[in-house]
Every structure is written in C-alpha cells, then in structure tokens.
Amino acid sequence: MRAMVVERLGPPDVMELREVPRPEPGPGEVRLKVEAVGINFADVLAVAGEYLTRTRVPYTPGMEFAGVVDAVGEGVQGVEVGTRVASLGGRGGLAEYALSPAAALIPVPQGLSGAQAAAFPVSYFTAYHGLKTLGRGEAGEWVLVQAAAGALGTASIQLAKAMGLHVVAMASTEEKLGLARDLGADVTLLQDDPDRVKKVREAAGGKGVPLILEVVGGARFQESLEMAANLGRIIVIGNASREPANLRPVELMKRNVTVTGLWLSSLMPDAELTRQAAQALTPLVASGQVTPQIGPTYGLAESARAFQDILDRKTTGKVIIEP
Ligand code: NDP
C-alpha cells in the first residue's frame, strides 16, 4: 500500500510517499481502509520534532482519520467490518490502510461524510473541553477565540454559540474574519490590529473577557492576560507562534486570573469526561447546529504541501488528505 513515511524530523518535505506492507491489527486493534485524514497543527509540529511528546522515526503521520473497518484484531468486540468510524489516537493515518486501538474509535454521526468525520474528533472535543470542562463557560459570557478561522477556531465559534456564549474572534486576514462572522462570531478583530487589547476589553462591556482559548502563545500570551476580565480563565491549548512565552506568575494576581493547560491526548483516556463531551456534541452535529468545516483537500502525494500550507497560515477549517 502507499503511505507517507518520515525517516528524519524536519520541515514538511521530509515526508516521502513510499510503498510499504499493509499493517496487521494486533490484539485490541482494528484496521481501517482510510477515507480521509484530518491534519492537525500537532501533526506539523510532530514532523518538525517540536511536539509535546518525542516523535520516534521512522513513522507515518496521521493521528485523526476516518474510514471503513477492514479487519479486527484478537479480542475486539462490538466493532463490525464494513462500519464507517473515526479514530482519534490511531496511528499512521497518511496511508491507504491504518491501525487504531478499538478503544480509540468514535462512531460517526449519521449524515457526516468521510471528510467531515475526519474533521470532527480533535477540534470539537478540544473545543468542548476548552469551553466547558476546563473553561466552565456559561451562556451570556464572552469568549475570545484566537486563530478563529482554523480547525479548532471554527469548531470553537460554533460550539460557543450553541452554548449561548458571545464570541470575539481574532484571525490574521479579513477573509478569515468573514468566515468567523458566517459561523456566528459577534465581534471580529484582525490579529495585528494595533488597538486589539482595548477593542477586546470594550467588546465585553469594557470589563475584559472572562474566557480565553489561547492557541497562539509567544508574546501574545502577555496580551491575553491584558484582555482577561477580573476572575478570567485562560485555557492554554496551543502555541502556534512556536515562540516561548514569558509568564510571570505574579501578573496573574492583578486580575485574579486562572491559567489552565488543556491537552486532548491526556483527557481522552478519562472515560467519563469523554462520554460527557460526546453526549453534548453528538446531538449538535446530528441536528446540524455544528458542522465540521472542511478546509482544502489534498491527495496523499500532496501531503507535504498540505502541511506547509498550514504553517504558512493559508488554510481555513480542517485540512483534509484523502489517500
Ligand atoms: P489551525 O487550523 O487553527 O491552523 C493554525 C492557525 O494558527 C493558523 O491558521 C493561524 O491562524 C494560527 N497562527 C497564529 N500564529 C501563527 C504562526 N506564527 N504561524 C502559523 N500559524 C499561526 O490548526 P489547529 O486547529 O490544528 O490548531 C490550532 C491550535 O490549537 C494549535 O496551536 C494547536 O497546536 C492547538 N491544538 C491543541 C490541542 C490540544 O489538545 N491542546 C488540540 C487541537 C489543537 P491565523 O492566520 O488566523 O493567525
């Protein structure tokens, strides 16, 4: 079968299209015929060797994908060959066939295409945990969504609106802000607006925003502290700037701010939290209240270009690769 293989870490073009043996599912695993792979910023960081955990090479990227169950390993129960599922926490998605632990499979809500199913798990579960589990967002509150036209950003806007929150969306271009408005953002601001701190505070009645989903990091983290309301909650979800941030804990005192980290990989094994998230998200997807935003779609051989386009901030929604 064809697969993208990384033998040394670096920029996206270290990935090579190769002919490799089809993987065999081990105990507790299933094999999917991959229909679509959702590309996350984390995949780009992992290939670069800059992710939260060490990337071991050689490997095939692709942690979020959807497809049809093609074979099941020993001890797997309740998963039928021929069913369409999404996998969150599988491995090697950028290939014609990929393995996933049976425990990492997520049923695909009816009516979703393969691409939408692949675009769903990471962004929406992260948005839910950011807004609800950790952010404790309540209807009527304001939330700041950064990188608002991206995969997580579009999911966060839709979910925040479904929860009754007001949204300030920030992104780097007017076109991206247009998408944020289409999805329901109440106030939109260019990421480089020179008055952005003042404007965010003003949007929330001059008091600052009670909830911030922080994904850019670097020098921007300091600004988030300035945008936060008294008793505000900043949920640190990413560092797309790839720059170090300076956090001086005493600065949190000024507005009684709480800073909380969120990593989906270490939340997913918590069965109760995952059940709560799925219970909240499934009806919203089924009713069309939230719709995974499919970004540009590429073939397997164009994987490096897809990764580079994410780094170059050219994409909106979830970038999809179809093997
Ligand atoms: P996106 O589709 O949002 O793409 C990344 C976006 O980051 C870009 O479109 C760009 O939007 C923004 N960005 C801001 N500054 C930079 C920069 N210097 N270089 C490149 N991009 C920049 O990706 P994802 O939805 O996959 O991820 C968004 C963020 O959320 C990432 O930081 C990611 O690591 C994090 N994340 C974390 C998870 C977790 O479990 N903690 C789970 C999912 C995502 P713009 O041009 O508008 O600024």
Coordinates of C-alpha atoms and ligand atoms in Angstrom, one line a residue:
M1 CA 0.0 0.0 0.0
R2 CA 1.0 3.6 -0.3
A3 CA 2.0 5.6 2.8
M4 CA 3.8 8.8 3.7
V5 CA 7.0 8.0 5.7
V6 CA 9.1 10.2 7.8
E7 CA 12.6 9.0 8.5
R8 CA 14.2 12.2 9.9
L9 CA 12.4 15.1 11.5
G10 CA 12.3 18.5 9.8
P11 CA 10.1 20.6 7.5
P12 CA 7.1 19.1 5.8
D13 CA 9.1 18.0 2.7
V14 CA 10.9 15.3 4.8
M15 CA 7.8 13.2 4.3
E16 CA 8.1 10.7 1.4
L17 CA 5.5 8.7 -0.4
R18 CA 6.5 5.0 -0.2
E19 CA 5.2 1.5 -1.0
V20 CA 5.0 -0.3 2.4
P21 CA 3.4 -3.5 3.7
R22 CA -0.2 -3.3 4.8
P23 CA -0.3 -3.3 8.6
E24 CA -1.9 -6.2 10.5
P25 CA -4.1 -5.4 13.5
G26 CA -2.7 -6.7 16.8
P27 CA -4.8 -7.6 19.9
G28 CA -7.3 -4.9 20.6
E29 CA -6.7 -3.1 17.3
V30 CA -8.7 -2.6 14.1
R31 CA -7.5 -1.8 10.6
L32 CA -9.3 0.9 8.7
K33 CA -9.4 1.5 4.9
V34 CA -8.7 5.2 5.3
E35 CA -11.1 7.6 3.6
A36 CA -9.9 10.9 4.9
V37 CA -7.3 12.2 7.3
G38 CA -7.8 15.4 9.4
I39 CA -4.5 17.3 9.6
N40 CA -3.8 19.0 12.9
F41 CA -1.2 21.6 13.8
A42 CA 0.1 18.9 16.1
D43 CA 1.0 16.7 13.0
V44 CA 3.0 19.5 11.6
L45 CA 4.8 20.0 14.9
A46 CA 5.4 16.3 15.3
V47 CA 7.1 16.0 11.9
A48 CA 9.2 19.0 12.9
G49 CA 10.2 17.4 16.2
E50 CA 8.5 20.2 18.1
Y51 CA 5.5 18.4 19.6
L52 CA 4.8 17.9 23.3
T53 CA 6.0 14.3 23.1
R54 CA 9.0 13.0 21.3
T55 CA 8.4 11.8 17.7
R56 CA 10.1 8.5 17.0
V57 CA 11.1 7.8 13.5
P58 CA 10.5 6.1 11.1
Y59 CA 6.8 6.7 11.3
T60 CA 3.7 7.6 9.2
P61 CA 1.9 10.7 10.4
G62 CA -1.8 11.0 10.8
M63 CA -3.5 10.7 14.2
E64 CA -7.1 11.6 13.2
F65 CA -8.8 9.8 10.4
A66 CA -12.0 8.2 9.2
G67 CA -12.6 5.1 7.2
V68 CA -14.3 1.8 7.0
V69 CA -13.3 -1.1 9.3
D70 CA -11.5 -3.6 7.2
A71 CA -10.1 -6.1 9.8
V72 CA -10.3 -6.6 13.5
G73 CA -7.6 -8.0 15.8
E74 CA -7.9 -10.5 18.6
G75 CA -10.2 -9.7 21.5
V76 CA -12.0 -6.8 19.7
Q77 CA -15.7 -6.9 20.4
G78 CA -18.6 -4.8 19.1
V79 CA -16.8 -3.5 16.0
E80 CA -18.1 -4.8 12.7
V81 CA -16.1 -5.0 9.5
G82 CA -17.7 -2.6 7.0
T83 CA -18.7 0.1 9.5
R84 CA -17.6 3.7 9.0
V85 CA -15.8 5.0 12.1
A86 CA -13.4 7.8 13.0
S87 CA -10.2 7.2 15.0
L88 CA -8.7 9.6 17.5
G89 CA -5.5 8.2 18.8
G90 CA -4.8 5.8 15.9
R91 CA -1.5 6.0 14.1
G92 CA -0.3 6.1 10.5
G93 CA -3.4 7.7 9.0
L94 CA -1.5 9.0 6.0
A95 CA -1.7 5.7 4.2
E96 CA -4.3 3.6 2.4
Y97 CA -4.8 1.4 5.5
A98 CA -4.1 2.4 9.1
L99 CA -4.4 0.8 12.6
S100 CA -6.3 2.1 15.5
P101 CA -6.9 0.8 19.0
A102 CA -10.6 -0.3 19.1
A103 CA -10.9 1.9 22.2
A104 CA -10.0 5.0 20.2
L105 CA -12.8 4.6 17.7
I106 CA -15.6 7.1 17.7
P107 CA -18.9 6.3 16.0
V108 CA -19.6 8.6 13.0
P109 CA -22.7 10.6 13.5
Q110 CA -25.2 9.9 10.7
G111 CA -25.0 12.2 7.7
L112 CA -21.4 13.1 8.0
S113 CA -19.1 12.5 5.0
G114 CA -15.7 10.7 5.5
A115 CA -14.0 14.1 5.4
Q116 CA -16.4 15.6 7.9
A117 CA -15.9 12.6 10.2
A118 CA -12.1 13.0 10.0
A119 CA -12.5 16.8 10.7
F120 CA -14.6 16.2 13.8
P121 CA -12.9 14.5 16.8
V122 CA -9.8 16.6 17.7
S123 CA -11.3 20.0 17.0
Y124 CA -14.7 19.5 18.6
F125 CA -13.6 17.5 21.6
T126 CA -10.9 20.1 22.3
A127 CA -13.3 23.0 21.8
Y128 CA -15.8 21.3 24.2
H129 CA -13.2 20.7 26.9
G130 CA -11.8 24.3 26.5
L131 CA -15.2 25.9 26.6
K132 CA -16.9 23.7 29.1
T133 CA -14.9 21.1 31.1
L134 CA -12.0 23.5 31.9
G135 CA -13.4 26.9 30.8
R136 CA -16.7 26.5 32.6
G137 CA -18.3 28.8 30.1
E138 CA -21.8 29.9 30.8
A139 CA -24.4 31.3 28.4
G140 CA -24.2 35.1 28.2
E141 CA -20.4 35.2 28.9
W142 CA -17.8 36.4 26.4
V143 CA -15.1 34.1 25.0
L144 CA -12.1 35.1 22.9
V145 CA -11.3 32.6 20.1
Q146 CA -7.9 33.0 18.5
A147 CA -6.9 31.6 15.1
A148 CA -10.7 31.7 14.6
A149 CA -10.8 30.5 11.0
G150 CA -8.7 27.4 11.7
A151 CA -9.9 23.9 12.5
L152 CA -10.1 24.5 16.3
G153 CA -11.2 28.1 15.8
T154 CA -14.2 27.3 13.6
A155 CA -15.2 24.5 16.0
S156 CA -14.9 26.7 19.0
I157 CA -17.0 29.5 17.5
Q158 CA -19.8 27.1 16.6
L159 CA -19.8 25.4 19.9
A160 CA -19.6 28.6 21.9
K161 CA -22.6 30.0 20.0
A162 CA -24.5 26.7 20.6
M163 CA -23.8 27.1 24.3
G164 CA -25.1 30.7 24.3
L165 CA -21.8 32.5 24.7
H166 CA -20.8 35.7 22.9
V167 CA -17.7 35.4 20.7
V168 CA -14.8 37.7 20.0
A169 CA -12.9 36.1 17.1
M170 CA -9.3 37.0 16.1
A171 CA -7.5 35.9 12.9
S172 CA -4.8 37.2 10.5
T173 CA -6.9 38.2 7.5
E174 CA -10.2 39.9 6.6
E175 CA -11.2 36.8 4.7
K176 CA -10.7 34.6 7.8
L177 CA -12.7 37.1 9.8
G178 CA -15.5 36.8 7.3
L179 CA -15.7 33.0 7.9
A180 CA -15.7 33.6 11.6
R181 CA -18.7 36.0 11.2
D182 CA -20.5 33.5 9.0
L183 CA -20.2 31.0 11.8
G184 CA -21.7 33.4 14.3
A185 CA -18.8 35.4 15.8
D186 CA -20.3 38.6 17.4
V187 CA -17.1 40.7 17.2
T188 CA -14.2 40.1 14.8
L189 CA -10.7 41.6 15.0
L190 CA -7.5 41.4 13.0
Q191 CA -4.8 39.7 15.0
D192 CA -2.5 42.6 14.2
D193 CA -5.0 45.4 15.0
P194 CA -2.9 47.9 16.9
D195 CA -5.8 48.5 19.3
R196 CA -6.7 44.9 19.8
V197 CA -6.3 44.8 23.6
K198 CA -8.6 47.8 24.0
K199 CA -11.1 46.5 21.5
V200 CA -11.4 43.1 23.1
R201 CA -11.9 44.6 26.5
E202 CA -14.5 47.0 25.0
A203 CA -16.4 44.2 23.3
A204 CA -17.1 42.7 26.7
G205 CA -18.5 45.9 28.1
G206 CA -15.1 47.3 29.0
K207 CA -14.5 44.6 31.5
G208 CA -12.3 42.3 29.5
V209 CA -13.3 38.7 28.5
P210 CA -13.9 36.1 31.2
L211 CA -12.7 33.2 29.0
I212 CA -9.8 33.0 26.5
L213 CA -8.9 30.0 24.4
E214 CA -5.1 30.7 24.0
V215 CA -3.6 28.9 20.9
V216 CA -1.1 31.4 19.6
G217 CA 1.2 31.8 22.6
G218 CA 4.6 33.6 22.5
A219 CA 4.4 37.3 23.1
R220 CA 0.6 37.0 22.5
F221 CA 0.2 35.3 25.8
Q222 CA 1.0 38.5 27.7
E223 CA -1.8 40.2 25.7
S224 CA -4.2 37.5 26.8
L225 CA -3.5 38.5 30.4
E226 CA -4.3 42.1 29.5
M227 CA -7.5 41.1 27.7
A228 CA -8.8 39.0 30.5
A229 CA -11.6 40.1 32.9
N230 CA -11.2 40.0 36.6
L231 CA -11.5 36.4 37.7
G232 CA -10.9 35.5 34.0
R233 CA -9.9 31.9 32.8
I234 CA -7.2 31.5 30.2
I235 CA -7.1 28.0 28.7
V236 CA -3.7 27.3 27.2
I237 CA -4.4 25.0 24.2
G238 CA -1.5 25.7 21.8
N239 CA 1.5 27.7 20.8
A240 CA 1.0 28.2 17.1
S241 CA 3.6 31.0 17.1
R242 CA 6.2 28.4 18.2
E243 CA 7.7 31.2 20.3
P244 CA 8.5 31.0 24.0
A245 CA 6.1 32.9 26.3
N246 CA 7.0 34.8 29.4
L247 CA 4.6 34.0 32.3
R248 CA 5.3 35.9 35.5
P249 CA 3.0 34.2 38.0
V250 CA 2.6 37.5 40.0
E251 CA 0.9 39.0 37.0
L252 CA -2.0 36.6 37.5
M253 CA -2.7 38.4 40.8
K254 CA -3.6 41.7 39.1
R255 CA -7.0 40.4 37.8
N256 CA -7.2 37.2 39.7
V257 CA -6.7 35.2 36.5
T258 CA -6.6 31.4 36.3
V259 CA -4.4 29.8 33.6
T260 CA -5.2 26.2 32.8
G261 CA -3.5 23.8 30.3
L262 CA -5.5 21.6 28.0
W263 CA -4.1 18.6 26.1
L264 CA -6.7 16.4 24.5
S265 CA -4.4 13.4 24.5
S266 CA -4.4 13.2 28.3
L267 CA -8.1 14.0 28.6
M268 CA -9.4 11.3 26.2
P269 CA -8.5 8.4 28.4
D270 CA -10.9 9.8 31.1
A271 CA -13.9 7.8 30.0
E272 CA -16.4 9.9 32.0
L273 CA -15.2 13.2 30.5
T274 CA -15.1 11.8 27.0
R275 CA -18.6 10.4 27.5
Q276 CA -19.9 13.8 28.6
A277 CA -18.2 15.5 25.6
A278 CA -19.7 13.0 23.2
Q279 CA -23.1 13.3 24.8
A280 CA -23.0 17.1 24.3
L281 CA -21.6 17.1 20.8
T282 CA -23.5 14.2 19.1
P283 CA -26.9 15.9 19.1
L284 CA -25.4 19.2 18.0
V285 CA -23.8 17.5 15.0
A286 CA -26.8 15.4 14.2
S287 CA -29.1 18.5 14.2
G288 CA -26.7 20.5 12.1
Q289 CA -26.2 23.1 14.8
V290 CA -22.5 22.5 14.4
T291 CA -20.9 21.4 11.1
P292 CA -17.3 20.4 10.8
Q293 CA -15.7 23.0 8.4
I294 CA -13.8 21.2 5.7
G295 CA -10.8 23.1 4.5
P296 CA -8.6 22.5 1.5
T297 CA -8.4 18.8 0.5
Y298 CA -5.3 17.2 -0.9
G299 CA -4.2 13.8 -2.2
L300 CA -1.7 11.6 -0.3
A301 CA 1.2 12.6 -2.6
E302 CA 0.5 16.3 -1.8
S303 CA 0.8 15.8 2.0
A304 CA 3.9 18.0 2.3
R305 CA 2.2 20.8 0.6
A306 CA -0.8 20.5 2.9
F307 CA 1.5 20.7 5.9
Q308 CA 3.3 23.7 4.5
D309 CA 0.1 25.5 3.8
I310 CA -0.9 25.1 7.4
L311 CA 2.4 26.5 8.5
D312 CA 2.0 29.4 6.1
R313 CA -1.4 30.2 7.5
K314 CA -3.0 29.7 4.1
T315 CA -5.8 27.4 5.2
T316 CA -9.1 27.7 6.9
G317 CA -11.2 24.9 8.5
K318 CA -9.7 21.4 8.8
V319 CA -7.2 20.4 6.2
I320 CA -8.1 17.0 4.8
I321 CA -5.9 14.5 3.0
E322 CA -7.7 11.7 1.0
P323 CA -5.4 8.7 0.3
Ligands
NDP1 P1 -5.4 25.6 12.6 O1 -6.2 25.1 11.5 O2 -6.0 26.6 13.5 O3 -4.1 26.3 11.9 C1 -3.2 27.0 12.7 C2 -3.5 28.5 12.8 O4 -2.7 29.1 13.8 C3 -3.2 29.3 11.5 O5 -4.2 29.2 10.6 C4 -3.0 30.7 12.0 O6 -4.3 31.4 12.0 C5 -2.7 30.5 13.5 N1 -1.3 31.1 13.8 C6 -1.1 32.1 14.6 N2 0.1 32.4 14.6 C7 0.8 31.6 13.8 C8 2.1 31.5 13.4 N3 3.1 32.3 13.8 N4 2.4 30.5 12.5 C9 1.4 29.7 12.0 N5 0.1 29.8 12.4 C10 -0.2 30.7 13.2 O7 -4.8 24.4 13.4 P2 -5.4 23.5 14.5 O8 -6.9 23.7 14.6 O9 -4.9 22.1 14.3 O10 -4.7 24.0 15.9 C11 -4.9 25.3 16.4 C12 -4.1 25.5 17.6 O11 -4.7 24.7 18.6 C13 -2.6 25.0 17.5 O12 -1.8 25.8 18.4 C14 -2.7 23.6 18.0 O13 -1.5 23.1 18.5 C15 -3.8 23.7 19.1 N6 -4.5 22.5 19.4 C16 -4.3 21.9 20.6 C17 -4.9 20.8 21.1 C18 -4.7 20.3 22.4 O14 -5.1 19.2 22.8 N7 -4.1 21.0 23.3 C19 -5.9 20.1 20.2 C20 -6.1 20.8 18.9 C21 -5.4 21.9 18.6 P3 -4.2 33.0 11.7 O15 -3.6 33.1 10.4 O16 -5.6 33.4 11.7 O17 -3.4 33.6 12.8

